[in-house]
Coordinates of C-alpha atoms and ligand atoms in Angstrom, one line a residue:
M1158 CA -0.1 -0.2 0.2
K1159 CA 1.3 3.1 -0.8
F1160 CA 1.5 6.0 1.3
G1161 CA -2.1 7.6 0.5
T1162 CA -3.8 4.6 0.2
K1163 CA -2.4 4.1 3.8
C1164 CA -3.7 7.4 5.3
I1165 CA -7.3 6.2 3.8
H1166 CA -7.3 2.6 4.2
A1167 CA -4.6 1.4 7.1
G1168 CA -5.7 -0.7 9.7
L1169 CA -9.5 0.2 8.8
S1170 CA -12.6 -1.4 7.6
P1171 CA -16.1 -1.1 8.1
D1172 CA -17.5 -2.1 11.8
P1173 CA -17.7 -5.5 11.7
S1174 CA -21.5 -4.9 14.4
T1175 CA -23.1 -2.5 11.4
G1176 CA -21.1 -1.9 8.1
A1177 CA -20.6 1.8 9.6
V1178 CA -17.7 2.8 6.5
M1179 CA -16.2 5.3 9.5
T1180 CA -14.9 4.1 12.5
P1181 CA -17.6 4.8 15.3
I1182 CA -16.7 7.0 18.3
Y1183 CA -17.1 4.3 21.0
Q1184 CA -18.0 6.4 23.3
T1185 CA -17.9 4.4 26.6
S1186 CA -15.8 3.8 30.1
T1187 CA -16.3 0.2 30.4
Y1188 CA -18.0 -3.2 28.5
A1189 CA -20.5 -5.8 29.3
Q1190 CA -19.1 -9.0 30.2
A1191 CA -21.1 -12.5 29.7
E1192 CA -19.6 -13.9 32.7
P1193 CA -16.7 -12.8 34.7
G1194 CA -13.9 -12.3 33.1
K1195 CA -15.3 -13.4 29.5
H1196 CA -15.2 -10.5 27.7
Q1197 CA -14.8 -9.7 23.5
G1198 CA -11.4 -8.3 24.4
F1199 CA -12.9 -4.9 25.8
E1200 CA -13.0 -4.4 29.7
Y1201 CA -12.8 -1.1 30.4
A1202 CA -11.9 2.6 28.5
R1203 CA -8.5 3.5 29.6
T1204 CA -7.3 -0.3 28.6
Q1205 CA -8.9 -0.7 25.6
N1206 CA -11.1 1.2 23.5
P1207 CA -12.5 0.5 19.4
T1208 CA -11.9 3.9 17.6
R1209 CA -8.9 4.3 19.4
S1210 CA -7.2 0.4 18.4
A1211 CA -8.5 1.6 15.1
L1212 CA -6.3 4.9 15.1
E1213 CA -3.2 3.2 16.4
R1214 CA -3.6 0.5 13.4
N1215 CA -3.9 3.1 11.0
L1216 CA -0.9 5.4 12.7
A1217 CA 1.8 2.1 13.1
Q1218 CA 2.1 2.0 9.2
L1219 CA 1.8 5.6 8.6
E1220 CA 5.7 4.8 10.3
N1221 CA 5.7 1.8 8.5
G1222 CA 6.4 0.1 12.4
E1223 CA 4.4 -2.8 13.6
Y1224 CA 3.1 -1.3 17.1
A1225 CA 1.7 2.4 17.5
V1226 CA 1.0 4.0 21.0
A1227 CA -1.6 6.9 21.2
F1228 CA -1.5 8.9 24.4
S1229 CA -3.4 12.0 25.1
S1230 CA -0.6 14.8 24.2
G1231 CA 2.9 14.5 22.0
L1232 CA 4.4 15.3 25.7
A1233 CA 2.5 12.6 27.5
A1234 CA 3.9 10.1 24.5
M1235 CA 7.2 11.3 25.4
D1236 CA 6.7 11.5 29.4
A1237 CA 5.8 7.2 28.7
I1238 CA 9.6 6.8 26.3
V1239 CA 11.5 8.5 29.0
R1240 CA 10.0 5.9 31.4
L1241 CA 11.2 3.2 29.8
L1242 CA 15.1 4.1 31.9
E1243 CA 15.7 3.7 35.1
P1244 CA 17.1 6.3 37.0
G1245 CA 20.9 7.2 36.4
D1246 CA 20.3 6.2 32.8
E1247 CA 21.2 9.2 30.7
V1248 CA 20.1 10.8 27.7
I1249 CA 21.6 13.1 24.7
A1250 CA 19.7 15.0 22.9
V1251 CA 19.9 17.6 20.0
N1252 CA 20.3 21.1 21.8
D1253 CA 18.0 22.6 19.7
L1254 CA 14.8 20.6 21.2
Y1255 CA 11.5 21.7 21.5
G1256 CA 10.8 23.4 24.5
G1257 CA 8.7 21.5 26.0
S1258 CA 10.7 18.0 25.7
Y1259 CA 13.8 20.5 27.2
R1260 CA 11.5 21.3 30.1
Q1261 CA 9.7 17.8 30.7
L1262 CA 13.5 16.1 30.3
V1263 CA 15.4 18.5 32.7
Q1264 CA 12.7 19.9 35.4
V1265 CA 10.5 16.6 35.5
H1266 CA 13.1 13.2 34.8
G1267 CA 16.1 14.8 36.0
R1268 CA 14.1 15.0 39.2
Y1269 CA 14.1 11.1 39.1
G1270 CA 18.0 10.0 38.2
I1271 CA 17.1 11.4 34.7
V1272 CA 20.7 13.0 33.5
S1273 CA 20.5 14.7 29.8
H1274 CA 22.8 16.5 27.9
F1275 CA 22.2 18.9 24.4
V1276 CA 24.9 18.8 22.3
D1277 CA 24.8 19.9 18.6
L1278 CA 23.7 16.5 16.9
A1279 CA 25.4 17.6 13.7
D1280 CA 28.7 16.7 15.1
V1281 CA 28.0 12.7 14.7
A1282 CA 31.7 11.8 15.9
G1283 CA 31.4 14.6 19.1
V1284 CA 28.3 12.1 19.6
A1285 CA 30.5 9.1 19.5
K1286 CA 32.5 10.2 22.5
L1287 CA 29.8 11.6 24.8
I1288 CA 28.2 8.1 25.0
N1289 CA 29.0 5.7 27.5
K1290 CA 27.8 3.1 29.8
K1291 CA 25.0 4.7 31.2
T1292 CA 23.7 6.3 28.0
R1293 CA 20.5 4.5 26.8
L1294 CA 18.7 7.0 24.8
I1295 CA 19.8 9.1 22.0
W1296 CA 16.4 12.3 21.3
I1297 CA 16.6 13.8 17.7
E1298 CA 14.4 16.1 16.2
T1299 CA 14.5 17.0 12.8
P1300 CA 14.3 19.9 11.2
T1301 CA 14.6 22.0 14.3
N1302 CA 12.7 24.9 15.8
P1303 CA 12.4 27.3 15.2
M1304 CA 16.1 27.4 12.7
L1305 CA 15.2 24.7 10.6
K1306 CA 18.3 22.4 11.5
L1307 CA 19.0 18.9 10.4
V1308 CA 20.2 15.8 12.3
D1309 CA 21.9 13.1 9.8
I1310 CA 19.5 10.1 11.1
A1311 CA 21.1 7.3 9.2
A1312 CA 24.4 8.9 10.8
I1313 CA 23.0 8.6 14.6
T1314 CA 20.9 5.5 14.5
T1315 CA 24.2 4.0 13.4
I1316 CA 26.3 4.5 15.9
A1317 CA 23.8 4.3 18.8
R1318 CA 23.0 0.6 16.9
Q1319 CA 26.7 -0.1 17.8
K1320 CA 26.9 0.8 21.2
K1321 CA 23.0 -0.4 21.7
V1322 CA 21.4 3.0 22.8
L1323 CA 18.3 3.5 21.6
T1324 CA 16.8 6.2 19.2
C1325 CA 14.0 8.2 19.0
V1326 CA 13.4 10.3 16.2
D1327 CA 10.5 13.3 17.2
N1328 CA 9.2 13.8 13.8
T1329 CA 6.1 16.1 14.4
F1330 CA 7.6 18.9 12.0
A1331 CA 8.4 16.7 9.4
S1332 CA 5.7 14.2 9.5
P1333 CA 5.7 10.7 8.3
V1334 CA 4.8 12.4 4.3
L1335 CA 7.8 13.1 4.7
Q1336 CA 10.6 11.1 6.7
N1337 CA 10.5 8.0 8.7
P1338 CA 13.0 7.6 10.7
L1339 CA 12.1 3.3 11.3
D1340 CA 13.4 2.8 8.3
M1341 CA 16.2 4.8 8.8
G1342 CA 17.3 2.6 12.2
A1343 CA 15.6 4.4 14.8
D1344 CA 14.5 2.4 17.5
I1345 CA 11.1 4.2 17.9
V1346 CA 9.4 7.5 16.4
L1347 CA 7.4 10.2 18.6
H1348 CA 4.5 12.5 16.6
S1349 CA 3.0 15.7 18.4
A1350 CA -0.5 14.2 16.2
T1351 CA -1.3 17.8 17.8
K1352 CA 0.1 19.6 14.2
Y1353 CA 0.5 17.4 11.4
L1354 CA -1.5 14.4 11.6
G1355 CA -4.4 15.9 12.9
G1356 CA -3.9 19.2 10.8
H1357 CA -7.1 21.2 11.3
S1358 CA -5.7 22.3 15.1
D1359 CA -8.6 20.9 16.7
V1360 CA -7.0 18.0 19.0
V1361 CA -4.2 17.4 21.2
M1362 CA -2.7 13.6 21.1
G1363 CA 0.4 11.9 20.5
A1364 CA 1.7 8.8 19.0
V1365 CA 4.6 6.1 19.5
M1366 CA 5.3 4.1 16.9
T1367 CA 8.2 1.5 16.7
N1368 CA 9.1 -1.9 15.3
S1369 CA 10.0 -3.5 18.7
K1370 CA 7.5 -5.9 20.5
D1371 CA 9.3 -5.6 23.8
I1372 CA 9.2 -1.2 23.4
A1373 CA 5.6 -1.6 22.3
D1374 CA 4.6 -4.0 25.4
K1375 CA 6.8 -1.7 28.0
L1376 CA 4.7 1.5 25.9
Y1377 CA 1.1 -0.4 26.2
F1378 CA 1.8 -1.1 30.2
L1379 CA 2.6 2.7 30.5
Q1380 CA -0.2 3.7 29.0
N1381 CA -2.7 2.2 30.9
A1382 CA -0.7 2.0 34.0
V1383 CA 0.2 6.3 33.9
G1384 CA -3.5 6.5 32.3
A1385 CA -2.4 9.5 29.5
V1386 CA -4.6 8.6 26.9
P1387 CA -6.6 10.3 24.1
G1388 CA -10.5 9.8 24.5
P1389 CA -12.8 8.3 21.3
Q1390 CA -13.7 12.0 20.2
D1391 CA -10.6 12.8 19.6
C1392 CA -9.4 9.6 18.2
F1393 CA -12.1 9.7 15.4
L1394 CA -11.1 13.4 14.7
M1395 CA -7.5 12.3 14.0
L1396 CA -8.2 9.3 12.0
R1397 CA -10.6 12.7 9.8
G1398 CA -7.5 14.9 10.0
I1399 CA -5.6 12.0 8.7
K1400 CA -7.2 10.5 5.3
T1401 CA -6.0 14.0 4.2
L1402 CA -2.3 14.2 5.5
H1403 CA -1.2 13.4 2.1
L1404 CA -2.4 15.9 0.0
R1405 CA -2.4 18.6 3.2
V1406 CA 1.2 18.2 3.4
E1407 CA 2.3 17.6 -0.1
R1408 CA 0.4 21.0 -0.5
A1409 CA 1.4 23.0 2.6
C1410 CA 5.5 22.5 1.2
K1411 CA 4.5 23.7 -2.2
N1412 CA 3.0 26.8 -0.2
A1413 CA 6.2 26.7 1.5
K1414 CA 8.8 26.6 -1.1
K1415 CA 7.1 29.6 -2.8
I1416 CA 7.3 31.5 0.2
A1417 CA 10.3 30.9 0.8
K1418 CA 11.7 32.0 -2.1
Y1419 CA 9.8 34.9 -2.4
L1420 CA 11.3 36.3 1.3
A1421 CA 15.0 35.2 0.2
N1422 CA 14.3 37.5 -2.9
H1423 CA 12.6 40.5 -1.0
P1424 CA 15.0 43.6 -0.1
K1425 CA 13.4 44.5 3.0
V1426 CA 14.3 40.6 4.5
G1427 CA 17.3 39.3 5.6
K1428 CA 18.1 35.8 6.6
V1429 CA 15.7 32.9 5.3
Y1430 CA 15.8 29.9 7.2
Y1431 CA 14.4 26.8 4.7
P1432 CA 16.2 22.9 4.2
G1433 CA 14.6 24.0 0.3
L1434 CA 16.9 26.6 -0.5
K1435 CA 19.9 25.6 -2.1
D1436 CA 22.0 28.5 0.7
H1437 CA 21.1 26.7 3.4
P1438 CA 23.7 24.4 5.1
Q1439 CA 21.9 21.1 5.1
H1440 CA 20.0 20.9 2.0
E1441 CA 22.0 18.2 0.3
L1442 CA 21.2 15.9 3.6
A1443 CA 17.6 17.5 3.3
K1444 CA 17.8 15.6 -0.6
R1445 CA 18.2 12.8 1.0
Q1446 CA 16.7 12.7 3.9
M1447 CA 13.4 14.2 3.5
R1448 CA 10.6 13.3 0.4
D1449 CA 10.1 17.5 0.9
F1450 CA 11.4 20.3 2.5
G1451 CA 8.7 20.8 5.2
A1452 CA 6.4 23.4 5.3
M1453 CA 7.9 25.5 8.7
V1454 CA 9.9 28.4 7.2
S1455 CA 11.5 31.1 9.3
F1456 CA 13.2 34.4 8.6
D1457 CA 14.5 37.8 9.8
F1458 CA 15.7 41.0 9.3
P1459 CA 18.8 42.7 8.2
D1460 CA 19.5 44.9 11.9
G1461 CA 16.0 43.6 13.0
T1462 CA 14.8 44.5 16.4
Y1463 CA 11.9 43.0 18.4
E1464 CA 9.9 46.4 16.9
M1465 CA 9.8 45.5 13.4
A1466 CA 8.7 41.8 13.9
V1467 CA 5.9 43.1 16.1
K1468 CA 5.2 45.0 13.5
V1469 CA 4.9 42.3 10.7
L1470 CA 3.5 40.2 13.7
A1471 CA 0.5 42.6 14.2
N1472 CA -0.2 43.4 10.4
T1473 CA -1.1 40.0 8.5
H1474 CA -4.5 38.5 8.3
Y1475 CA -4.2 35.6 7.2
F1476 CA -1.1 34.2 9.3
T1477 CA -2.8 33.9 12.7
L1478 CA -0.7 35.3 15.4
A1479 CA -0.5 31.8 17.5
E1480 CA 1.4 28.9 19.0
S1481 CA 1.7 25.3 17.0
L1482 CA 2.1 24.5 13.6
G1483 CA 1.1 21.9 10.9
G1484 CA -2.8 23.0 10.4
V1485 CA -4.7 23.9 7.2
E1486 CA -4.2 27.5 8.1
S1487 CA -1.2 29.5 8.0
L1488 CA 0.2 30.6 11.4
I1489 CA 3.1 33.4 12.1
G1490 CA 4.7 33.0 15.4
H1491 CA 7.8 35.2 17.7
P1492 CA 9.5 32.2 18.8
A1493 CA 12.2 34.9 21.7
S1494 CA 9.0 35.8 23.2
M1495 CA 6.8 32.9 22.6
T1496 CA 7.8 29.1 21.7
H1497 CA 11.1 29.8 23.1
A1498 CA 11.0 32.7 25.7
S1499 CA 11.7 30.5 28.5
I1500 CA 15.6 30.3 27.1
P1501 CA 18.0 32.8 28.7
R1502 CA 18.6 35.4 25.4
K1503 CA 22.4 35.0 25.3
E1504 CA 21.7 31.3 24.9
R1505 CA 18.8 32.1 21.7
L1506 CA 21.6 34.9 20.3
K1507 CA 23.8 31.7 19.9
V1508 CA 21.7 29.6 17.6
G1509 CA 21.0 32.5 15.2
L1510 CA 17.5 33.4 17.3
T1511 CA 17.2 36.7 17.5
D1512 CA 14.7 39.4 19.0
S1513 CA 13.4 39.4 15.5
L1514 CA 13.0 36.2 14.3
I1515 CA 9.3 34.9 12.4
R1516 CA 8.1 31.4 12.3
L1517 CA 5.8 30.8 9.6
S1518 CA 3.7 27.9 9.6
V1519 CA 2.6 27.5 6.1
G1520 CA -0.9 26.1 5.4
I1521 CA -2.8 25.6 2.8
E1522 CA -4.2 28.6 1.5
D1523 CA -4.0 30.1 -2.1
V1524 CA 0.1 31.2 -2.0
E1525 CA -0.9 34.3 -4.0
D1526 CA -3.4 35.4 -0.9
L1527 CA -0.4 34.1 1.8
I1528 CA 2.4 36.4 0.1
N1529 CA 0.3 39.6 -0.7
D1530 CA -0.5 39.3 3.9
L1531 CA 2.9 39.0 4.0
E1532 CA 4.0 41.9 1.2
Q1533 CA 1.4 44.3 2.6
A1534 CA 3.1 43.7 6.4
F1535 CA 6.1 44.6 4.9
Q1536 CA 4.9 48.1 3.6
N1537 CA 4.8 50.0 6.8
L1538 CA 8.8 48.8 8.2
Ligands
PLP1680 C1 3.9 20.6 19.9 C2 5.0 19.2 19.7 C3 5.9 18.7 20.7 C4 4.4 18.3 21.7 O1 3.6 18.2 21.6 P1 2.2 18.0 22.1 O2 1.4 17.5 21.6 O3 1.5 19.7 22.2 O4 2.1 17.5 23.6 C5 6.7 18.1 20.8 N1 7.4 18.2 20.1 C6 7.1 19.1 19.1 C7 8.5 19.0 17.3 C8 6.4 20.0 18.8 O5 6.0 20.7 18.0

């Protein structure tokens, strides 16, 4: 089955009890038993729900995995993965990690004895040197937020396998349309399904995919034992969103490419960060590793100031000023004051995250309207 067909059919079949073509929302917390312990595979809805099971079968195939486990958010999914470790174990994570993932590793798991190191995963030899007897997990994000840097997934997973260290790729930014980390040697893939998978900015959810039965069994145990499960209504919305995942991402990438080129040629705009531009330092890696370049674009102004960024943010109409990404609608954001405000300014500046950097999540509107929207917002700069 090819990808677009998977989005619509993988793991799904008409409901056996009624023939309903669309997976029903099993809005129930419990299931009737004929005799104690005699049931149809469903006992209690934290443990099993048919809508969730259908979604999990579908999600697994999107990442070419045997197993998928759904959680109530991307960060709940991450929490389950890090709980595979023991106190004293160490994590090596990419240094410009999603802010919430950084916060969880340091402020939550740090308290329970998990030690995290944040490094530039582009330095593959450096990573090899950092691995010691306690290293259990390498946490990859690619492309990163908001600087759109890439990590060579195959290079890192090759080293990790030699040293028997698990690898997890947070594939939220690329989506399974553009890259499938399990095929590149990763043990685990994580998605904030809130973003491209759901695609309509109406559900918060997380998903973990793997080919390891051992890892999947441990995650199903944690899903039930800890209980951060998504409800059946959200699972239905996620299945509905995924049906157009391939079309949405394809269109959003097309729009983003045009917008990145427009920005790169604009006299008022300075640096443009987009892996699809030839001058992106990892353009060759992006061509090799991804099927397209994604729909996230960041840009800056020469001698930019906070005030300049605010002026632009206040004057777009179709680009809504908001956190998050990956929906059908275009969003505009200011990382320094929004997603990355908790990182000290000095640290932000080191990676190029200036006070005037603007991040776009390009949606699937008509690109001419989006470009006109940016153009009029630049007018009074
Ligand atoms: C949003 C996001 C998360 C967290 O997911 P939630 O669904 O918000 O909990 C993790 N990683 C990345 C890259 C994200 O963009």
